[in-house]
């Protein structure tokens, strides 16, 4: 159940968020699965949070892939098939407007692997958890972009014949170094940090919020419910990001 939204206080929250965002020259954004919820993609920890009885933490690990690659590929092939049917929503589009307003001062760090920010039109996107569109050979490490075209139940590398895996970051794996370094530097150097649709429980991603705070940025959160980060942000916009983000960006004009 969602907490009731008090319109008085959500108006105040929007006004405060506008005050913080309007003067900002450098803005970094961290998004999670919640921003794609209104496009029809399931979040990880909502409504029971289980997939075929498995916690996401149990299908998205190198150990799970070693133990049962078919199960893991079933999970990812289903997620890839979902991508073919979904489109960016007004929350994604609001972030495109924000990038257009800020130009080089805008950085979008996403934990999402769905590619919807790029499909919406964002350019400076750092995919810290990889992307469902690419696969990587477990042996020769060749990376191939297959978009959303269907793959075999257990796909193999065209170059060396070994098993392919999704080119995403699993639990217990390090993040891609260059992309992570650029994310930390965007968080550390921004005037305003916007956190959207993440439960903020998965690290190191959630640590970007603290990097931004410690380096003096104002932090605005847009989330359907309170998250693990809500007690350490300056403004919380409670509600679906497909509504709150367009409203926020509209008020910047
Ligand atoms: P979660 O499923 O943990 O959290 C989704 C968040 O979105 C929750 O805080 C919801 O309240 C919020 N939410 C849901 N619908 C929303 C809406 N319409 N508007 C705004 N907010 C909404 O997803 P993440 O935080 O992205 O990692 O999960 C982090 C990581 O854990 C993922 O990148 C993935 C996962 O396991 C890996 O696979 C490594």
Coordinates of N, CA, C and O in Angstrom, one line a residue, residues 80-248:
X80 N 14.4 -9.7 -22.0 CA 14.7 -9.2 -23.4 C 13.4 -9.1 -24.2 O 13.2 -8.2 -24.9
X81 N 12.6 -10.2 -24.1 CA 11.4 -10.2 -24.9 C 10.5 -9.0 -24.4 O 9.8 -8.4 -25.2
X82 N 10.5 -8.7 -23.1 CA 9.6 -7.6 -22.6 C 10.1 -6.3 -23.2 O 9.2 -5.4 -23.5
X83 N 11.4 -6.2 -23.5 CA 11.9 -4.9 -24.0 C 11.3 -4.6 -25.4 O 11.1 -3.4 -25.7
X84 N 11.1 -5.6 -26.2 CA 10.6 -5.4 -27.5 C 9.2 -4.8 -27.5 O 8.8 -4.2 -28.5
X85 N 8.5 -4.9 -26.3 CA 7.1 -4.5 -26.3 C 6.9 -3.2 -25.5 O 5.8 -2.7 -25.4
X86 N 8.0 -2.6 -25.0 CA 7.8 -1.4 -24.2 C 8.4 -0.1 -24.8 O 9.3 -0.2 -25.6
X87 N 7.9 1.0 -24.3 CA 8.4 2.3 -24.8 C 8.7 3.2 -23.6 O 8.2 3.0 -22.5
X88 N 9.5 4.2 -23.8 CA 9.8 5.2 -22.7 C 8.5 5.9 -22.3 O 7.6 6.0 -23.1
X89 N 8.4 6.2 -21.0 CA 7.2 6.9 -20.5 C 7.5 8.4 -20.2 O 8.7 8.8 -20.3
X90 N 6.6 9.2 -19.8 CA 6.8 10.6 -19.5 C 8.0 10.9 -18.5 O 8.6 11.9 -18.6
X91 N 8.3 10.0 -17.6 CA 9.4 10.2 -16.7 C 10.7 10.2 -17.5 O 11.6 11.0 -17.3
X92 N 10.9 9.2 -18.4 CA 12.1 9.2 -19.3 C 12.2 10.5 -20.1 O 13.2 11.1 -20.2
X93 N 11.0 10.8 -20.7 CA 11.0 12.0 -21.6 C 11.4 13.3 -20.8 O 12.0 14.2 -21.4
X94 N 11.0 13.4 -19.6 CA 11.3 14.6 -18.8 C 12.8 14.7 -18.6 O 13.4 15.8 -18.6
X95 N 13.5 13.5 -18.5 CA 14.9 13.6 -18.3 C 15.6 14.0 -19.6 O 16.7 14.5 -19.6
X96 N 15.0 13.7 -20.7 CA 15.5 14.2 -22.0 C 15.4 15.7 -22.1 O 16.4 16.4 -22.4
X97 N 14.3 16.3 -21.6 CA 14.2 17.7 -21.5 C 15.2 18.3 -20.6 O 15.8 19.4 -20.9
X98 N 15.5 17.6 -19.5 CA 16.5 18.2 -18.6 C 17.9 18.2 -19.2 O 18.6 19.1 -19.1
X99 N 18.2 17.1 -20.0 CA 19.5 17.1 -20.7 C 19.5 18.2 -21.7 O 20.6 18.9 -21.9
X100 N 18.5 18.4 -22.5 CA 18.4 19.5 -23.5 C 18.7 20.8 -22.8 O 19.3 21.7 -23.4
X101 N 18.2 21.0 -21.6 CA 18.3 22.3 -20.9 C 19.7 22.5 -20.5 O 20.3 23.6 -20.5
X102 N 20.4 21.4 -20.0 CA 21.7 21.5 -19.4 C 22.9 21.2 -20.3 O 24.0 21.6 -20.0
X103 N 22.7 20.6 -21.4 CA 23.7 20.2 -22.3 C 24.8 19.4 -21.6 O 24.5 18.4 -20.9
X104 N 26.1 19.8 -21.7 CA 27.2 19.0 -21.1 C 27.1 18.9 -19.6 O 27.9 18.1 -19.0
X105 N 26.3 19.7 -19.0 CA 26.2 19.7 -17.5 C 25.3 18.6 -17.0 O 25.1 18.5 -15.8
X106 N 24.9 17.7 -17.9 CA 23.9 16.7 -17.5 C 24.5 15.3 -17.6 O 25.1 15.0 -18.6
X107 N 24.4 14.5 -16.6 CA 24.9 13.1 -16.6 C 23.8 12.2 -16.0 O 23.3 12.5 -15.0
X108 N 23.5 11.2 -16.8 CA 22.4 10.2 -16.3 C 23.1 8.9 -16.0 O 23.6 8.2 -16.9
X109 N 23.1 8.5 -14.7 CA 23.7 7.2 -14.3 C 22.5 6.3 -14.1 O 21.6 6.6 -13.3
X110 N 22.5 5.2 -14.8 CA 21.3 4.3 -14.6 C 21.7 2.9 -14.1 O 22.8 2.4 -14.6
X111 N 20.9 2.3 -13.2 CA 21.1 0.9 -12.8 C 20.3 0.0 -13.8 O 20.4 -1.2 -13.7
X112 N 19.5 0.7 -14.6 CA 18.6 -0.1 -15.5 C 19.4 -0.7 -16.7 O 20.3 -0.1 -17.2
X113 N 18.9 -1.8 -17.1 CA 19.6 -2.5 -18.3 C 18.6 -2.6 -19.5 O 18.8 -3.3 -20.4
X114 N 17.6 -1.7 -19.4 CA 16.5 -1.8 -20.4 C 16.7 -0.9 -21.6 O 16.0 -1.0 -22.6
X115 N 17.7 0.0 -21.6 CA 17.9 0.9 -22.7 C 16.9 2.0 -23.0 O 16.9 2.7 -24.0
X116 N 15.9 2.2 -22.1 CA 14.8 3.1 -22.3 C 15.2 4.6 -22.3 O 14.6 5.4 -22.9
X117 N 16.3 4.9 -21.5 CA 16.8 6.3 -21.5 C 17.3 6.7 -22.9 O 17.0 7.7 -23.4
X118 N 18.1 5.8 -23.5 CA 18.6 6.1 -24.8 C 17.4 6.1 -25.9 O 17.4 6.9 -26.8
X119 N 16.5 5.1 -25.7 CA 15.4 5.1 -26.6 C 14.6 6.4 -26.5 O 14.0 6.9 -27.5
X120 N 14.5 7.0 -25.3 CA 13.8 8.3 -25.1 C 14.5 9.4 -25.8 O 13.9 10.4 -26.3
X121 N 15.9 9.3 -25.8 CA 16.7 10.4 -26.5 C 17.8 10.9 -25.6 O 18.5 11.9 -26.0
X122 N 18.0 10.4 -24.4 CA 19.1 10.9 -23.6 C 20.4 10.4 -24.3 O 20.5 9.3 -24.8
X123 N 21.4 11.3 -24.2 CA 22.7 11.0 -24.8 C 23.8 10.6 -23.8 O 24.5 9.6 -24.0
X124 N 23.9 11.4 -22.7 CA 25.0 11.1 -21.8 C 24.5 10.1 -20.7 O 24.2 10.5 -19.6
X125 N 24.4 8.8 -21.1 CA 23.9 7.8 -20.2 C 25.0 6.9 -19.8 O 25.7 6.3 -20.6
X126 N 25.2 6.7 -18.5 CA 26.2 5.7 -18.0 C 25.5 4.5 -17.4 O 24.8 4.6 -16.4
X127 N 25.6 3.4 -18.1 CA 24.9 2.1 -17.7 C 25.8 1.3 -16.7 O 26.5 0.5 -17.2
X128 N 25.6 1.6 -15.5 CA 26.6 1.0 -14.5 C 26.4 -0.5 -14.3 O 27.2 -1.2 -13.9
X129 N 25.2 -1.0 -14.7 CA 24.9 -2.4 -14.5 C 24.8 -3.1 -15.9 O 24.3 -4.2 -16.0
X130 N 25.4 -2.5 -17.0 CA 25.4 -3.1 -18.3 C 24.1 -2.9 -19.0 O 23.2 -2.1 -18.7
X131 N 23.8 -3.8 -20.0 CA 22.6 -3.7 -20.8 C 22.2 -5.1 -21.3 O 23.0 -5.9 -21.6
X132 N 20.9 -5.2 -21.3 CA 20.3 -6.5 -21.8 C 20.5 -6.7 -23.3 O 20.3 -7.8 -23.8
X133 N 20.8 -5.6 -24.0 CA 20.9 -5.7 -25.4 C 22.2 -6.4 -25.9 O 22.3 -6.9 -27.0
X134 N 23.2 -6.4 -25.0 CA 24.5 -7.0 -25.4 C 24.7 -8.3 -24.7 O 24.2 -8.6 -23.6
X135 N 25.4 -9.2 -25.4 CA 25.8 -10.5 -24.8 C 27.4 -10.5 -24.8 O 28.0 -9.8 -25.6
X136 N 27.9 -11.4 -23.9 CA 29.4 -11.5 -23.9 C 29.7 -13.0 -23.8 O 29.1 -13.7 -23.1
X137 N 30.8 -13.4 -24.5 CA 31.2 -14.7 -24.5 C 32.0 -15.0 -23.1 O 32.8 -14.2 -22.8
X138 N 31.6 -16.1 -22.5 CA 32.3 -16.4 -21.2 C 33.7 -16.8 -21.4 O 34.5 -16.8 -20.5
X139 N 34.1 -17.2 -22.7 CA 35.4 -17.6 -23.0 C 36.3 -16.6 -23.6 O 37.2 -16.1 -23.1
X140 N 35.9 -16.2 -24.9 CA 36.7 -15.2 -25.6 C 36.4 -13.8 -25.3 O 37.0 -12.8 -25.7
X141 N 35.3 -13.6 -24.5 CA 34.9 -12.2 -24.0 C 34.4 -11.3 -25.1 O 34.2 -10.1 -24.9
X142 N 34.2 -11.8 -26.3 CA 33.6 -11.0 -27.4 C 32.3 -10.5 -27.0 O 31.4 -11.2 -26.5
X143 N 32.1 -9.2 -27.2 CA 30.8 -8.5 -26.8 C 30.0 -8.2 -28.1 O 30.6 -7.7 -29.1
X144 N 28.7 -8.6 -28.2 CA 27.9 -8.4 -29.4 C 26.6 -7.7 -28.9 O 26.0 -8.1 -27.9
X145 N 26.2 -6.8 -29.8 CA 24.9 -6.1 -29.5 C 23.8 -6.7 -30.4 O 23.9 -6.7 -31.6
X146 N 22.8 -7.4 -29.7 CA 21.8 -8.0 -30.4 C 20.5 -7.3 -30.3 O 19.4 -7.8 -30.7
X147 N 20.5 -6.0 -29.8 CA 19.3 -5.3 -29.6 C 18.3 -6.1 -28.9 O 18.6 -6.7 -27.9
X148 N 17.0 -6.2 -29.4 CA 16.0 -7.0 -28.6 C 15.6 -8.2 -29.4 O 14.6 -8.9 -29.1
X149 N 16.4 -8.6 -30.5 CA 16.1 -9.8 -31.2 C 16.2 -11.0 -30.3 O 17.0 -11.1 -29.4
X150 N 15.3 -12.0 -30.6 CA 15.2 -13.2 -29.7 C 16.5 -14.0 -29.8 O 17.1 -14.0 -30.9
X151 N 17.0 -14.5 -28.7 CA 18.2 -15.4 -28.7 C 17.8 -16.8 -28.5 O 16.7 -17.1 -28.0
X152 N 18.7 -17.8 -28.7 CA 18.4 -19.2 -28.4 C 18.2 -19.3 -26.9 O 18.6 -18.5 -26.1
X153 N 17.6 -20.4 -26.5 CA 17.4 -20.7 -25.1 C 18.7 -20.7 -24.3 O 18.8 -20.2 -23.2
X154 N 19.7 -21.2 -25.0 CA 21.1 -21.3 -24.4 C 22.1 -20.9 -25.5 O 22.6 -21.7 -26.2
X155 N 22.2 -19.5 -25.7 CA 23.0 -19.1 -26.8 C 24.5 -19.3 -26.7 O 25.1 -19.3 -25.6
X156 N 25.1 -19.5 -27.9 CA 26.6 -19.8 -27.9 C 27.3 -18.8 -28.8 O 26.7 -18.2 -29.7
X157 N 28.6 -18.6 -28.6 CA 29.4 -17.6 -29.3 C 29.6 -18.0 -30.7 O 30.1 -19.2 -30.9
X158 N 29.4 -17.1 -31.7 CA 29.6 -17.4 -33.1 C 31.1 -17.5 -33.4 O 31.5 -18.2 -34.3
X159 N 31.9 -16.9 -32.5 CA 33.4 -16.9 -32.8 C 34.0 -18.2 -32.3 O 34.8 -18.8 -32.9
X160 N 33.7 -18.5 -31.0 CA 34.5 -19.7 -30.4 C 33.6 -20.8 -29.9 O 34.1 -21.8 -29.5
X161 N 32.3 -20.6 -30.0 CA 31.4 -21.7 -29.6 C 31.1 -21.9 -28.1 O 30.3 -22.7 -27.8
X162 N 31.7 -21.1 -27.3 CA 31.5 -21.2 -25.9 C 30.1 -20.5 -25.5 O 29.5 -19.9 -26.4
X163 N 29.7 -20.7 -24.3 CA 28.4 -20.1 -23.8 C 28.5 -18.6 -23.8 O 29.5 -18.0 -23.5
X164 N 27.4 -18.0 -24.2 CA 27.2 -16.5 -24.0 C 26.5 -16.2 -22.7 O 25.7 -17.0 -22.2
X165 N 26.8 -15.1 -22.2 CA 26.1 -14.6 -21.0 C 25.6 -13.2 -21.3 O 26.1 -12.5 -22.2
X166 N 24.5 -12.7 -20.6 CA 24.1 -11.3 -20.8 C 25.3 -10.4 -20.4 O 26.0 -10.7 -19.4
X167 N 25.4 -9.3 -21.1 CA 26.5 -8.3 -20.7 C 26.0 -7.3 -19.6 O 25.9 -6.1 -19.8
X168 N 25.6 -7.9 -18.5 CA 25.1 -7.2 -17.4 C 26.0 -7.5 -16.2 O 26.7 -8.5 -16.2
X169 N 25.9 -6.6 -15.2 CA 26.6 -6.8 -14.0 C 25.8 -7.6 -13.0 O 24.7 -7.3 -12.7
X170 N 26.3 -8.7 -12.6 CA 25.6 -9.6 -11.6 C 26.1 -9.2 -10.2 O 27.1 -8.6 -10.0
X171 N 25.3 -9.6 -9.2 CA 25.7 -9.5 -7.8 C 27.0 -10.2 -7.7 O 27.3 -11.2 -8.3
X172 N 27.9 -9.6 -6.8 CA 29.2 -10.2 -6.5 C 30.2 -9.8 -7.6 O 31.4 -10.3 -7.6
X173 N 29.8 -9.1 -8.7 CA 30.7 -8.8 -9.7 C 31.1 -7.3 -9.6 O 30.2 -6.5 -9.2
X174 N 32.3 -6.9 -10.1 CA 32.6 -5.5 -10.1 C 31.9 -4.7 -11.2 O 31.5 -5.3 -12.2
X175 N 31.7 -3.4 -11.0 CA 31.1 -2.6 -12.0 C 32.2 -2.2 -13.0 O 33.4 -2.3 -12.7
X176 N 31.8 -1.9 -14.3 CA 32.8 -1.5 -15.3 C 33.5 -0.3 -14.8 O 32.9 0.7 -14.5
X177 N 34.9 -0.4 -14.7 CA 35.6 0.6 -14.0 C 35.5 2.0 -14.6 O 35.2 3.0 -13.9
X178 N 35.6 2.2 -15.9 CA 35.6 3.5 -16.5 C 34.2 4.1 -16.3 O 34.1 5.3 -15.9
X179 N 33.2 3.4 -16.5 CA 31.8 3.9 -16.4 C 31.5 4.3 -14.9 O 30.9 5.3 -14.6
X180 N 32.0 3.5 -14.0 CA 31.8 3.8 -12.6 C 32.6 5.0 -12.2 O 32.1 5.9 -11.5
X181 N 33.8 5.2 -12.7 CA 34.7 6.3 -12.3 C 34.0 7.6 -12.8 O 33.9 8.6 -12.1
X182 N 33.4 7.5 -14.0 CA 32.7 8.7 -14.6 C 31.5 9.0 -13.8 O 31.1 10.2 -13.6
X183 N 30.8 8.0 -13.3 CA 29.6 8.2 -12.4 C 30.0 8.9 -11.1 O 29.3 9.8 -10.7
X184 N 31.1 8.4 -10.5 CA 31.5 9.0 -9.2 C 31.9 10.5 -9.5 O 31.5 11.4 -8.7
X185 N 32.6 10.7 -10.6 CA 33.0 12.1 -10.8 C 31.8 13.0 -11.1 O 31.8 14.1 -10.6
X186 N 30.8 12.5 -11.8 CA 29.6 13.3 -12.0 C 28.9 13.6 -10.7 O 28.4 14.7 -10.5
X187 N 28.8 12.6 -9.9 CA 28.1 12.8 -8.6 C 28.9 13.8 -7.7 O 28.3 14.6 -7.0
X188 N 30.2 13.7 -7.8 CA 31.0 14.5 -6.9 C 31.0 16.0 -7.4 O 31.2 16.9 -6.6
X189 N 30.8 16.2 -8.7 CA 31.0 17.6 -9.2 C 29.6 18.2 -9.5 O 29.6 19.4 -10.0
X190 N 28.5 17.6 -9.2 CA 27.2 18.2 -9.6 C 26.8 19.2 -8.5 O 27.1 19.1 -7.4
X191 N 25.9 20.1 -8.9 CA 25.3 21.0 -8.0 C 24.0 20.4 -7.4 O 23.6 20.7 -6.3
X192 N 23.4 19.6 -8.2 CA 22.1 19.0 -7.8 C 22.1 17.5 -8.3 O 22.5 17.2 -9.4
X193 N 21.7 16.6 -7.4 CA 21.6 15.2 -7.7 C 20.2 14.7 -7.6 O 19.5 15.0 -6.6
X194 N 19.7 14.1 -8.6 CA 18.3 13.6 -8.7 C 18.3 12.1 -8.6 O 19.0 11.5 -9.4
X195 N 17.6 11.6 -7.7 CA 17.5 10.1 -7.5 C 16.1 9.7 -7.9 O 15.1 10.2 -7.3
X196 N 15.9 8.8 -8.8 CA 14.6 8.4 -9.3 C 14.4 6.9 -9.3 O 15.1 6.2 -9.9
X197 N 13.3 6.5 -8.6 CA 12.8 5.1 -8.8 C 13.8 4.0 -8.4 O 13.8 3.0 -9.1
X198 N 14.6 4.3 -7.4 CA 15.4 3.2 -6.9 C 15.2 3.0 -5.4 O 15.0 3.9 -4.6
X199 N 15.3 1.7 -5.0 CA 15.1 1.4 -3.6 C 16.4 1.8 -2.8 O 16.4 1.8 -1.6
X200 N 17.4 2.1 -3.5 CA 18.7 2.5 -2.9 C 19.3 1.5 -1.9 O 19.8 1.9 -0.9
X201 N 19.1 0.3 -2.2 CA 19.7 -0.8 -1.3 C 20.9 -1.5 -1.9 O 21.5 -2.3 -1.2
X202 N 21.1 -1.3 -3.2 CA 22.2 -2.0 -3.9 C 23.4 -1.1 -4.0 O 23.3 0.0 -4.6
X203 N 24.5 -1.6 -3.5 CA 25.7 -0.8 -3.5 C 26.7 -1.5 -4.5 O 26.6 -2.7 -4.7
X204 N 27.6 -0.7 -5.1 CA 27.9 0.7 -4.8 C 27.0 1.7 -5.4 O 27.2 2.9 -5.1
X205 N 26.0 1.4 -6.3 CA 25.2 2.4 -6.9 C 24.6 3.4 -5.9 O 24.8 4.6 -6.1
X206 N 24.0 2.9 -4.8 CA 23.4 3.8 -3.9 C 24.4 4.7 -3.2 O 24.0 5.8 -2.7
X207 N 25.6 4.3 -3.2 CA 26.7 5.2 -2.6 C 26.9 6.5 -3.3 O 27.4 7.4 -2.8
X208 N 26.4 6.6 -4.6 CA 26.6 7.8 -5.3 C 25.8 8.9 -4.7 O 26.2 10.1 -4.7
X209 N 24.7 8.6 -4.0 CA 23.9 9.6 -3.3 C 24.7 10.2 -2.2 O 24.7 11.5 -2.0
X210 N 25.5 9.4 -1.5 CA 26.4 10.0 -0.4 C 27.6 10.7 -1.0 O 28.0 11.8 -0.4
X211 N 28.1 10.3 -2.1 CA 29.2 11.0 -2.8 C 28.7 12.4 -3.1 O 29.3 13.4 -2.8
X212 N 27.5 12.5 -3.7 CA 26.9 13.8 -4.1 C 26.7 14.7 -2.8 O 27.1 15.9 -2.8
X213 N 26.1 14.1 -1.8 CA 25.8 14.9 -0.6 C 27.1 15.4 0.1 O 27.2 16.5 0.4
X214 N 28.1 14.5 0.2 CA 29.3 14.9 0.8 C 30.1 16.0 0.1 O 30.8 16.7 0.7
X215 N 29.9 16.0 -1.3 CA 30.5 17.0 -2.0 C 29.7 18.2 -2.2 O 29.9 19.1 -3.1
X216 N 28.6 18.3 -1.5 CA 27.8 19.6 -1.4 C 26.6 19.7 -2.3 O 26.1 20.8 -2.4
X217 N 26.3 18.6 -3.0 CA 25.1 18.8 -3.9 C 23.8 18.7 -3.1 O 23.7 18.1 -2.1
X218 N 22.8 19.4 -3.7 CA 21.4 19.2 -3.1 C 20.9 18.0 -3.7 O 21.1 17.7 -4.9
X219 N 20.1 17.2 -2.9 CA 19.6 15.9 -3.4 C 18.1 15.9 -3.4 O 17.4 16.2 -2.4
X220 N 17.5 15.6 -4.6 CA 16.1 15.5 -4.8 C 15.8 14.1 -5.1 O 16.4 13.5 -6.0
X221 N 14.8 13.5 -4.5 CA 14.4 12.1 -4.8 C 13.0 12.1 -5.3 O 12.1 12.8 -4.8
X222 N 12.7 11.3 -6.4 CA 11.4 11.1 -6.9 C 11.1 9.6 -6.8 O 11.8 8.8 -7.5
X223 N 10.2 9.2 -6.0 CA 9.9 7.8 -5.8 C 8.5 7.6 -5.4 O 7.8 8.5 -4.8
X224 N 8.0 6.4 -5.8 CA 6.6 6.1 -5.4 C 6.4 6.0 -3.9 O 5.3 6.4 -3.4
X225 N 7.4 5.4 -3.3 CA 7.3 5.2 -1.8 C 8.6 5.7 -1.2 O 9.6 6.0 -2.0
X226 N 8.7 5.8 0.1 CA 10.0 6.1 0.7 C 11.0 5.0 0.4 O 10.6 3.8 0.4
X227 N 12.2 5.4 0.2 CA 13.3 4.4 -0.1 C 14.3 4.4 1.0 O 14.2 5.2 2.0
X228 N 15.3 3.6 0.9 CA 16.4 3.6 1.9 C 17.2 4.9 1.9 O 17.9 5.2 2.9
X229 N 17.0 5.7 0.8 CA 17.7 7.0 0.8 C 16.9 8.2 1.3 O 17.4 9.3 1.5
X230 N 15.6 8.0 1.5 CA 14.7 9.1 1.7 C 15.0 10.0 2.9 O 14.8 11.2 2.9
X231 N 15.6 9.3 3.9 CA 16.0 10.1 5.1 C 17.2 11.0 4.9 O 17.5 11.8 5.8
X232 N 17.9 10.8 3.8 CA 19.1 11.7 3.6 C 19.0 12.5 2.3 O 20.0 12.8 1.7
X233 N 17.8 12.8 1.9 CA 17.7 13.7 0.7 C 17.1 15.1 1.2 O 16.5 15.1 2.3
X234 N 17.2 16.1 0.4 CA 16.7 17.4 0.7 C 15.2 17.5 0.4 O 14.5 18.2 1.2
X235 N 14.8 16.9 -0.7 CA 13.4 17.0 -1.0 C 12.9 15.6 -1.5 O 13.7 15.0 -2.3
X236 N 11.8 15.2 -1.1 CA 11.2 13.9 -1.6 C 9.9 14.2 -2.4 O 9.0 14.7 -1.8
X237 N 9.9 13.8 -3.7 CA 8.7 14.0 -4.5 C 8.1 12.6 -4.5 O 8.5 11.7 -5.2
X238 N 7.0 12.4 -3.7 CA 6.4 11.1 -3.6 C 5.3 11.0 -4.7 O 4.5 11.9 -4.9
X239 N 5.4 9.9 -5.4 CA 4.4 9.7 -6.5 C 5.1 9.0 -7.7 O 6.3 8.8 -7.7
X240 N 4.3 8.6 -8.7 CA 4.9 8.0 -9.9 C 5.8 9.0 -10.6 O 5.4 10.1 -10.8
X241 N 7.0 8.6 -11.0 CA 7.9 9.5 -11.7 C 7.4 9.9 -13.0 O 7.8 11.0 -13.5
X242 N 6.5 9.2 -13.6 CA 5.9 9.6 -14.9 C 5.0 10.8 -14.7 O 4.6 11.5 -15.7
X243 N 4.7 11.1 -13.5 CA 3.9 12.4 -13.2 C 4.8 13.4 -12.5 O 4.8 14.6 -12.9
X244 N 5.6 13.0 -11.5 CA 6.3 14.0 -10.8 C 7.5 14.7 -11.6 O 7.7 15.9 -11.5
X245 N 8.2 13.9 -12.4 CA 9.3 14.4 -13.2 C 8.8 15.4 -14.3 O 9.3 16.5 -14.3
X246 N 7.8 15.1 -15.1 CA 7.3 16.1 -16.0 C 6.8 17.4 -15.3 O 7.1 18.5 -15.8
X247 N 6.2 17.2 -14.1 CA 5.7 18.4 -13.4 C 6.9 19.3 -12.9 O 6.9 20.5 -13.1
X248 N 7.9 18.6 -12.5 CA 9.1 19.3 -12.0 C 9.8 20.0 -13.2 O 10.1 21.2 -13.0

